[in-house]
CSV table of C-alpha atoms in Angstrom, one decimal:
chain,number,residue,atom,x,y,z
A,1,ASP,CA,-111.7,92.7,-120.7
A,2,ALA,CA,-109.6,94.9,-118.0
A,3,LEU,CA,-111.3,98.3,-119.3
A,4,ALA,CA,-114.7,96.9,-119.1
A,5,GLY,CA,-113.9,95.8,-115.4
A,6,VAL,CA,-112.7,99.1,-114.4
A,7,LEU,CA,-115.5,101.0,-115.9
A,8,ALA,CA,-117.9,98.8,-114.0
A,9,GLN,CA,-116.0,100.0,-110.9
A,10,LEU,CA,-116.1,103.5,-111.8
A,11,GLU,CA,-119.9,103.4,-113.0
A,12,GLY,CA,-121.7,106.4,-112.0
A,13,TYR,CA,-118.7,108.3,-110.8
A,14,GLU,CA,-118.5,111.8,-112.0
A,15,ALA,CA,-114.9,113.1,-113.0
A,16,ALA,CA,-113.8,116.0,-115.4
A,17,ALA,CA,-114.1,115.2,-119.0
A,18,GLY,CA,-110.4,115.8,-119.5
A,19,ALA,CA,-109.4,113.4,-116.7
A,20,TRP,CA,-110.8,110.1,-117.8
A,21,GLU,CA,-108.2,109.4,-120.4
A,22,THR,CA,-105.1,111.2,-118.9
A,23,GLU,CA,-105.5,110.2,-115.4
A,24,LEU,CA,-108.4,107.7,-114.3
A,25,LEU,CA,-108.0,105.0,-117.0
A,26,PRO,CA,-104.3,104.8,-117.6
A,27,ALA,CA,-103.6,104.6,-113.6
A,28,ARG,CA,-105.6,101.3,-113.8
A,29,ILE,CA,-104.7,99.9,-117.2
A,30,ASP,CA,-101.2,99.3,-118.5
A,31,ASP,CA,-100.6,100.6,-122.0
A,32,TYR,CA,-104.3,101.8,-122.0
A,33,SER,CA,-105.4,102.4,-125.8
A,34,ILE,CA,-108.1,104.8,-126.7
A,35,ALA,CA,-109.3,102.6,-129.1
A,36,TRP,CA,-110.6,100.0,-126.6
A,37,LEU,CA,-112.9,102.8,-125.1
A,38,ASP,CA,-114.2,103.6,-128.5
A,39,ASP,CA,-114.9,100.1,-129.4
A,40,LEU,CA,-117.0,99.7,-126.3
A,41,CYS,CA,-118.9,102.7,-127.2
A,42,ARG,CA,-119.7,102.0,-130.7
A,43,ALA,CA,-120.7,98.6,-129.6
A,44,GLY,CA,-123.4,100.1,-127.4
A,45,ARG,CA,-122.1,98.8,-124.1
A,46,ILE,CA,-120.7,102.0,-122.7
A,47,GLY,CA,-122.1,105.6,-123.0
A,48,TRP,CA,-121.0,108.8,-121.8
A,49,GLN,CA,-122.7,112.1,-120.7
A,50,ARG,CA,-122.8,115.0,-118.5
A,51,LEU,CA,-125.6,113.3,-115.9
A,52,ARG,CA,-126.7,116.3,-114.3
A,53,PRO,CA,-127.7,119.4,-116.8
A,54,GLY,CA,-125.5,122.4,-116.4
A,55,SER,CA,-126.8,125.3,-114.5
A,56,GLY,CA,-126.2,129.1,-114.4
A,57,GLY,CA,-125.1,131.3,-117.2
A,58,SER,CA,-123.0,128.6,-119.3
A,59,GLY,CA,-122.1,125.1,-119.5
A,60,GLY,CA,-118.6,125.8,-118.3
A,61,PRO,CA,-115.2,125.0,-119.8
A,62,LEU,CA,-115.5,121.5,-121.5
A,63,ARG,CA,-112.3,120.0,-119.9
A,64,SER,CA,-113.7,120.4,-116.5
A,65,THR,CA,-117.2,119.4,-117.2
A,66,PRO,CA,-118.1,116.4,-115.0
A,67,ILE,CA,-118.7,113.4,-117.3
A,68,VAL,CA,-120.1,110.0,-116.2
A,69,LEU,CA,-119.2,106.9,-118.1
A,70,MET,CA,-121.7,103.8,-117.5
A,71,PRO,CA,-123.2,100.8,-119.1
A,72,ARG,CA,-126.1,102.1,-121.4
A,73,ARG,CA,-128.4,99.2,-120.0
A,74,HIS,CA,-128.0,100.9,-116.5
A,75,MET,CA,-128.6,104.5,-117.6
A,76,ALA,CA,-131.9,104.5,-116.8
A,77,PHE,CA,-131.1,104.0,-113.0
A,78,TRP,CA,-129.0,106.9,-112.8
A,79,THR,CA,-131.0,109.3,-114.7
A,80,SER,CA,-133.9,108.6,-112.6
A,81,ILE,CA,-132.4,109.8,-109.5
A,82,ILE,CA,-131.2,113.4,-111.0
A,83,ASN,CA,-132.9,116.3,-109.4
A,84,GLY,CA,-134.8,118.2,-111.9
A,85,HIS,CA,-134.9,121.5,-110.2
A,86,ASP,CA,-131.8,122.6,-111.9
A,87,LYS,CA,-132.6,124.8,-114.8
A,88,PRO,CA,-130.9,124.4,-118.1
A,89,SER,CA,-128.1,126.5,-118.8
A,90,MET,CA,-128.3,129.3,-121.5
A,91,ILE,CA,-126.7,128.3,-124.9
A,92,SER,CA,-125.6,130.6,-127.8
A,93,SER,CA,-127.7,131.0,-130.9
A,94,ARG,CA,-125.5,128.4,-132.9
A,95,ALA,CA,-125.7,125.8,-130.2
A,96,GLN,CA,-129.3,126.3,-130.2
A,97,ALA,CA,-129.7,125.7,-134.1
A,98,VAL,CA,-127.7,122.5,-133.4
A,99,PHE,CA,-130.0,121.5,-130.7
A,100,ASP,CA,-133.2,122.3,-132.7
A,101,THR,CA,-131.7,120.3,-135.7
A,102,LEU,CA,-131.0,117.2,-133.6
A,103,ARG,CA,-134.5,117.6,-132.0
A,104,GLN,CA,-136.2,117.5,-135.4
A,105,GLN,CA,-134.2,115.1,-137.2
A,106,GLY,CA,-132.9,112.8,-134.5
A,107,ALA,CA,-129.2,111.4,-134.1
A,108,LEU,CA,-126.9,112.7,-136.8
A,109,PHE,CA,-123.6,112.2,-138.1
A,110,PHE,CA,-121.1,115.3,-137.9
A,111,ASP,CA,-121.2,115.8,-141.8
A,112,GLU,CA,-125.0,115.7,-141.7
A,113,LEU,CA,-125.0,118.3,-139.0
A,114,LEU,CA,-122.6,120.6,-141.1
A,115,HIS,CA,-124.9,120.2,-144.1
A,116,ASP,CA,-128.3,120.9,-142.1
A,117,THR,CA,-127.3,123.6,-139.7
A,118,GLY,CA,-125.1,125.6,-142.6
A,119,LEU,CA,-122.4,126.3,-139.8
A,120,LEU,CA,-118.7,126.5,-140.4
A,121,ARG,CA,-116.7,123.4,-139.1
A,122,THR,CA,-115.2,125.5,-136.3
A,123,GLU,CA,-118.5,126.8,-135.6
A,124,LEU,CA,-120.3,123.5,-135.4
A,125,GLU,CA,-117.5,122.1,-133.2
A,126,ASN,CA,-117.7,125.0,-130.7
A,127,ALA,CA,-121.3,124.5,-130.7
A,128,LEU,CA,-121.3,120.9,-129.8
A,129,GLY,CA,-118.7,121.3,-127.0
A,130,GLU,CA,-121.1,124.0,-125.8
A,131,LEU,CA,-124.0,121.5,-125.8
A,132,VAL,CA,-121.9,118.8,-124.1
A,133,ALA,CA,-120.8,121.1,-121.3
A,134,ALA,CA,-124.5,122.1,-120.9
A,135,GLY,CA,-125.6,118.5,-120.6
A,136,ARG,CA,-127.7,118.4,-123.8
A,137,ILE,CA,-126.0,115.9,-126.1
A,138,THR,CA,-123.7,112.8,-126.3
A,139,ALA,CA,-122.2,110.8,-129.1
A,140,ASP,CA,-122.0,107.1,-129.9
A,141,SER,CA,-118.4,107.1,-129.4
A,142,PHE,CA,-115.8,108.7,-127.0
A,143,ALA,CA,-113.8,109.9,-129.9
A,144,GLY,CA,-116.1,112.9,-130.4
A,145,LEU,CA,-115.6,114.2,-126.9
A,146,ARG,CA,-111.8,113.5,-127.3
A,147,ALA,CA,-111.6,115.5,-130.4
A,148,LEU,CA,-113.5,118.5,-128.7
A,149,LEU,CA,-111.1,118.3,-125.8
A,150,MET,CA,-108.0,119.0,-128.1
A,151,PRO,CA,-107.4,122.5,-129.0
A,152,ALA,CA,-108.2,123.6,-132.5
A,153,ALA,CA,-104.4,124.5,-133.1
A,154,LYS,CA,-103.5,121.1,-132.5
A,155,ARG,CA,-106.1,119.4,-134.5
A,156,GLU,CA,-104.9,121.6,-137.3
A,157,HIS,CA,-101.3,120.9,-137.2
A,158,PRO,CA,-100.0,118.5,-139.9
A,159,ARG,CA,-98.8,116.2,-137.4
A,160,HIS,CA,-101.8,115.7,-135.4
A,161,ARG,CA,-104.0,115.5,-138.6
A,162,ARG,CA,-102.0,112.4,-139.7
A,163,LEU,CA,-102.2,111.0,-136.2
A,164,ARG,CA,-105.9,111.5,-136.2
A,165,ARG,CA,-106.5,109.7,-139.6
A,166,HIS,CA,-104.2,106.9,-138.3
A,167,LEU,CA,-106.0,106.4,-134.9
A,168,LEU,CA,-109.7,107.5,-136.3
A,169,ASN,CA,-109.7,110.0,-133.6
A,170,GLY,CA,-111.3,112.8,-135.2
A,171,ILE,CA,-114.5,114.2,-134.5
A,172,GLU,CA,-115.9,112.7,-137.8
A,173,ASP,CA,-115.3,109.3,-136.1
A,174,ALA,CA,-117.7,110.2,-133.2
A,175,GLY,CA,-120.5,108.3,-134.9
A,176,ARG,CA,-124.0,110.0,-134.4
A,177,TRP,CA,-124.7,113.1,-132.1
A,178,SER,CA,-128.1,112.9,-130.3
A,179,LEU,CA,-130.0,114.5,-127.7
A,180,LEU,CA,-129.9,113.1,-124.1
A,181,ARG,CA,-133.5,112.0,-123.1
A,182,HIS,CA,-133.8,114.6,-120.3
A,183,ALA,CA,-132.8,117.3,-123.0
A,184,ALA,CA,-135.0,116.1,-125.7
A,185,ASN,CA,-138.1,115.7,-123.4
A,186,PRO,CA,-137.8,118.6,-120.8
A,187,GLN,CA,-140.6,118.4,-118.3
A,188,PRO,CA,-142.5,121.3,-116.6
A,189,ALA,CA,-141.4,122.5,-113.2
A,190,GLU,CA,-144.4,120.8,-111.6
A,191,GLN,CA,-143.4,117.6,-112.5
A,192,HIS,CA,-139.9,117.7,-111.2
A,193,ALA,CA,-140.7,116.5,-107.8
A,194,ILE,CA,-142.0,113.3,-109.8
A,195,VAL,CA,-138.7,112.8,-111.2
A,196,ARG,CA,-137.0,112.9,-108.1
A,197,ASP,CA,-139.3,110.5,-106.4
A,198,HIS,CA,-137.7,107.7,-108.6
A,199,ALA,CA,-134.7,107.9,-106.3
A,200,ALA,CA,-136.8,105.9,-103.8
A,201,GLU,CA,-137.5,103.3,-106.3
A,202,PRO,CA,-135.9,99.9,-104.6
A,203,GLU,CA,-134.3,98.7,-108.1
A,204,ALA,CA,-132.5,102.2,-108.8
A,205,LEU,CA,-131.4,102.5,-105.3
A,206,GLU,CA,-130.2,98.9,-104.9
A,207,HIS,CA,-128.3,99.3,-108.2
A,208,ILE,CA,-126.7,102.5,-107.1
A,209,ALA,CA,-125.8,100.9,-103.6
A,210,ARG,CA,-124.1,98.0,-105.2
A,211,SER,CA,-122.2,100.3,-107.6
A,212,LEU,CA,-120.6,102.2,-104.8
A,213,LEU,CA,-119.8,98.7,-103.2
A,214,ARG,CA,-118.0,97.6,-106.3
A,215,ARG,CA,-116.3,101.1,-106.3
A,216,TYR,CA,-114.8,100.9,-102.8
A,217,GLY,CA,-115.3,97.5,-101.3
A,218,VAL,CA,-116.3,99.0,-98.2
A,219,VAL,CA,-118.9,101.6,-97.9
A,220,PHE,CA,-119.8,104.1,-95.0
A,221,TRP,CA,-121.4,107.6,-95.0
A,222,LYS,CA,-118.1,109.5,-95.2
A,223,LEU,CA,-117.3,108.2,-98.6
A,224,LEU,CA,-120.4,110.0,-100.1
A,225,GLU,CA,-118.3,113.1,-99.6
A,226,ARG,CA,-116.3,112.0,-102.6
A,227,GLU,CA,-119.3,111.3,-104.7
A,228,ALA,CA,-121.5,113.5,-106.6
A,229,ALA,CA,-124.2,115.5,-104.6
A,230,TRP,CA,-127.0,114.2,-106.7
A,231,LEU,CA,-126.6,110.5,-105.2
A,232,PRO,CA,-129.3,109.4,-102.9
A,233,SER,CA,-128.7,110.2,-99.3
A,234,TRP,CA,-126.9,107.9,-96.8
A,235,ARG,CA,-130.3,107.4,-95.2
A,236,GLN,CA,-131.6,105.9,-98.2
A,237,LEU,CA,-128.8,103.7,-98.9
A,238,LEU,CA,-128.3,102.7,-95.7
A,239,ARG,CA,-131.8,100.7,-95.8
A,240,VAL,CA,-130.6,98.9,-99.0
A,241,TYR,CA,-127.3,97.8,-97.3
A,242,GLN,CA,-129.1,96.8,-94.3
A,243,ARG,CA,-131.6,94.6,-96.6
A,244,LEU,CA,-128.5,93.1,-98.4
A,245,GLU,CA,-126.8,92.2,-95.2
A,246,ALA,CA,-129.9,90.5,-94.0
A,247,ARG,CA,-130.0,88.4,-97.2
A,248,GLY,CA,-126.4,87.4,-96.5
A,249,GLU,CA,-125.1,89.2,-99.8
A,250,ILE,CA,-122.7,91.6,-97.8
A,251,ARG,CA,-121.0,91.9,-94.5
A,252,GLY,CA,-121.9,94.6,-91.7
A,253,GLY,CA,-119.1,95.3,-89.1
A,254,ARG,CA,-116.4,97.7,-88.1
A,255,PHE,CA,-113.7,97.6,-91.0
A,256,VAL,CA,-112.1,101.3,-90.9
A,257,GLU,CA,-111.3,102.5,-87.5
A,258,GLY,CA,-112.0,106.1,-86.4
A,259,LEU,CA,-115.2,106.5,-88.1
A,260,VAL,CA,-118.7,106.6,-86.6
A,261,GLY,CA,-121.7,104.8,-88.1
A,262,GLU,CA,-122.5,101.8,-89.9
A,263,GLN,CA,-120.1,100.1,-92.4
A,264,PHE,CA,-120.6,97.4,-95.0
A,265,ALA,CA,-118.4,95.3,-97.1
A,266,LEU,CA,-118.2,92.9,-100.1
A,267,PRO,CA,-117.2,89.5,-98.7
A,268,GLU,CA,-114.3,89.5,-101.1
A,269,ALA,CA,-113.0,93.0,-99.9
A,270,ILE,CA,-112.6,91.7,-96.2
A,271,GLY,CA,-110.1,89.1,-97.2
A,272,ARG,CA,-108.0,91.7,-99.1
A,273,LEU,CA,-108.2,94.1,-96.2
A,274,ARG,CA,-106.9,91.4,-93.8
A,275,ALA,CA,-104.2,90.4,-96.2
A,276,ILE,CA,-103.0,94.1,-96.7
A,277,ARG,CA,-102.9,94.6,-93.0
A,278,GLN,CA,-100.7,91.4,-92.4
A,279,ALA,CA,-98.4,91.9,-95.5
A,280,PRO,CA,-95.1,93.6,-94.7
A,281,LEU,CA,-94.5,97.1,-95.8
A,282,ASP,CA,-92.5,97.5,-98.9
A,283,GLU,CA,-92.5,101.3,-99.6
A,284,GLN,CA,-94.8,100.9,-102.5
A,285,LEU,CA,-95.7,104.2,-103.9
A,286,VAL,CA,-99.1,104.9,-105.9
A,287,CYS,CA,-99.5,108.3,-107.3
A,288,LEU,CA,-103.3,109.5,-108.1
A,289,SER,CA,-104.9,112.3,-109.8
A,290,GLY,CA,-106.9,114.6,-107.4
A,291,SER,CA,-109.8,113.7,-109.5
A,292,ASP,CA,-109.7,110.0,-108.7
A,293,PRO,CA,-112.2,108.6,-106.2
A,294,LEU,CA,-109.3,107.3,-104.1
A,295,ASN,CA,-108.3,110.8,-103.4
A,296,LEU,CA,-109.5,110.3,-99.8
A,297,VAL,CA,-107.2,112.8,-97.9
A,298,GLY,CA,-109.4,115.1,-95.8
A,299,THR,CA,-112.6,112.9,-95.9
A,300,VAL,CA,-111.9,109.3,-95.0
A,301,LEU,CA,-108.1,109.9,-94.2
A,302,VAL,CA,-106.5,112.3,-91.9
A,303,GLY,CA,-105.3,115.6,-93.0
A,304,GLN,CA,-106.5,118.7,-95.0
A,305,ARG,CA,-108.9,118.1,-97.9
A,306,LEU,CA,-107.1,118.1,-101.4
A,307,PRO,CA,-108.7,119.8,-104.4
A,308,ALA,CA,-110.4,117.3,-106.5
A,309,ILE,CA,-109.2,118.2,-109.7
A,310,SER,CA,-106.8,116.8,-112.3
A,311,SER,CA,-103.7,119.0,-111.6
A,312,THR,CA,-103.7,117.9,-108.0
A,313,ARG,CA,-101.8,114.8,-107.2
A,314,VAL,CA,-101.7,112.6,-104.1
A,315,LEU,CA,-99.0,110.2,-103.3
A,316,TYR,CA,-99.5,107.1,-101.0
A,317,GLN,CA,-96.8,104.9,-99.7
A,318,ASP,CA,-98.2,101.6,-98.5
A,319,GLY,CA,-101.7,103.0,-98.4
A,320,ILE,CA,-100.7,106.1,-96.4
A,321,PRO,CA,-100.7,109.6,-97.9
A,322,VAL,CA,-97.4,111.0,-97.7
A,323,ALA,CA,-97.2,113.9,-100.0
A,324,ALA,CA,-99.4,115.9,-102.5
A,325,LEU,CA,-98.9,118.4,-105.4
A,326,VAL,CA,-101.0,121.3,-105.2
A,327,ALA,CA,-100.9,124.3,-107.7
A,328,ASN,CA,-97.6,122.6,-108.9
A,329,GLN,CA,-96.2,123.0,-105.4
A,330,PRO,CA,-95.2,119.9,-103.3
A,331,GLN,CA,-96.8,119.4,-100.0
A,332,TRP,CA,-95.5,117.0,-97.6
A,333,LEU,CA,-98.3,115.0,-95.5
A,334,LEU,CA,-95.5,113.2,-93.5
A,335,GLU,CA,-92.0,114.5,-93.0
A,336,PRO,CA,-89.9,112.7,-95.4
A,337,ASP,CA,-86.1,111.7,-94.6
A,338,ALA,CA,-83.3,112.4,-96.8
A,339,THR,CA,-83.8,109.2,-99.2
A,340,GLN,CA,-87.5,109.7,-99.1
A,341,ARG,CA,-87.7,113.3,-100.3
A,342,PRO,CA,-86.3,113.0,-103.8
A,343,ARG,CA,-88.2,109.6,-104.2
A,344,TRP,CA,-91.4,111.3,-103.4
A,345,GLN,CA,-90.5,114.1,-105.5
A,346,GLN,CA,-90.0,112.1,-108.5
A,347,ALA,CA,-93.1,110.1,-108.0
A,348,LEU,CA,-95.1,113.4,-107.7
A,349,GLN,CA,-93.8,114.3,-111.1
A,350,ARG,CA,-94.2,111.1,-112.4
A,351,ARG,CA,-90.8,110.4,-113.7
A,352,GLU,CA,-88.9,107.3,-114.0
A,353,GLY,CA,-88.0,105.6,-110.7
A,354,GLY,CA,-91.2,107.0,-109.0
A,355,ALA,CA,-94.7,105.6,-108.5
A,356,ARG,CA,-96.1,102.9,-110.3
A,357,ASN,CA,-99.7,102.9,-111.4
A,358,PRO,CA,-102.4,101.2,-109.4
A,359,HIS,CA,-103.5,98.7,-111.7
A,360,SER,CA,-106.0,97.0,-109.6
A,361,VAL,CA,-108.1,99.2,-107.0
A,362,SER,CA,-110.7,97.8,-104.8
A,363,ALA,CA,-111.2,98.8,-101.1
A,364,PRO,CA,-109.1,101.5,-99.6
A,365,THR,CA,-106.3,100.5,-97.6
C-alpha cells in the first residue's frame, strides 16, 4: 500500500533507471522489497518505460537512461504530450532483429525471443538493453529492467544465480517484452505537430497538473526546472491551476517566500507547512540522492545547483540544505561546527548514526 502511494506521488517523474530501486523508493519506504514493485507491474497496475525516445547516435548507458514509472491507466495522458520531433536513435543489427520480431509477432517472453531471433543469450540481453535505452520497448515486470542493470559478471556468479532463483529476479521473470506504442506505430514527420497538439487537451493537462501537485504539495514555475523538459509549459499549467482554484479544489497564494509569480497548493499541504513552521527544530537529518525530485538546491533553494545524478547526495537538516556529496567529495553548504561536521559526514556516507530516510514526503519545507 505504501509503494502504491509513493508511485502515485512520483508519477511522471523522470529518473535514471539505476536510481529507482537504489535511491528513490528505499528513501521513502522502510525495508523496501523488490517483489512489491514486480507484483504491481505484473498485476497491470504499474508500467515502466523511457517516455521520450532516445535521440542521437545511441540510446545511451542503460543505468542512466531516464525511466518513468506510472499507472498503466494514465499512460495515454503522458504519451500524448511527448514532442515527436526527436528522431529515434540508431540501433545495432541485433537490436533491430529483436525489434522486428516483436513488431511482427507481438509481445513475447524471453525464451520465445531466444528461439525466434536465434541470438545467444548474452546477445539478446544486450539487444534488449539497447532497445530499452532507446525508448523502444518495455516489459510486463520491473524484473527485466532490474536484471539488465546487473552486470553480466554478477549475474553469472554462483551466489547471484542462487539469489536470482530465490527472488524470481532473473530476466526470464520479466514476463513479456513488447514494443512501446510510439515505437510500434512511428508517425511521419508531418504528423508530429498533431501529436504535440494533444498537450493542449484539457484532460491530459489537468491530469499532469494534479500529478505535480501530488508530488510537491505546492507548485510554482520554478519547480519545473526539476522536471522533464517535455512537460507542458508553466503558461499552459497556470490556466489549469487557476481553473482548479476557481472551483475551490486548490488554494492560491504566497506559500514560499522569495519567489515571484503565482503559487498553488493542496489544502492539506498548507496545514503541513504551517505545522512545520511552528514545530521546534530537532536537527533531523535527511539525506537524498541528487536524482531525487527534492534535490531543490540551486532551483527553489539558495545555493549552487547540484548535479541531478544518483552519485550526488544532498543533506538537509530541519529542511535546510547543509551539505552535499559531489564526485565523492563533501561540500558544506553551511559551515558546520565541531560537533556537526562528523555527524554530517556520517550522514552523507549513510553510515549508522547519520541521516534517516524520509518515509513520507509531501511539500518542500
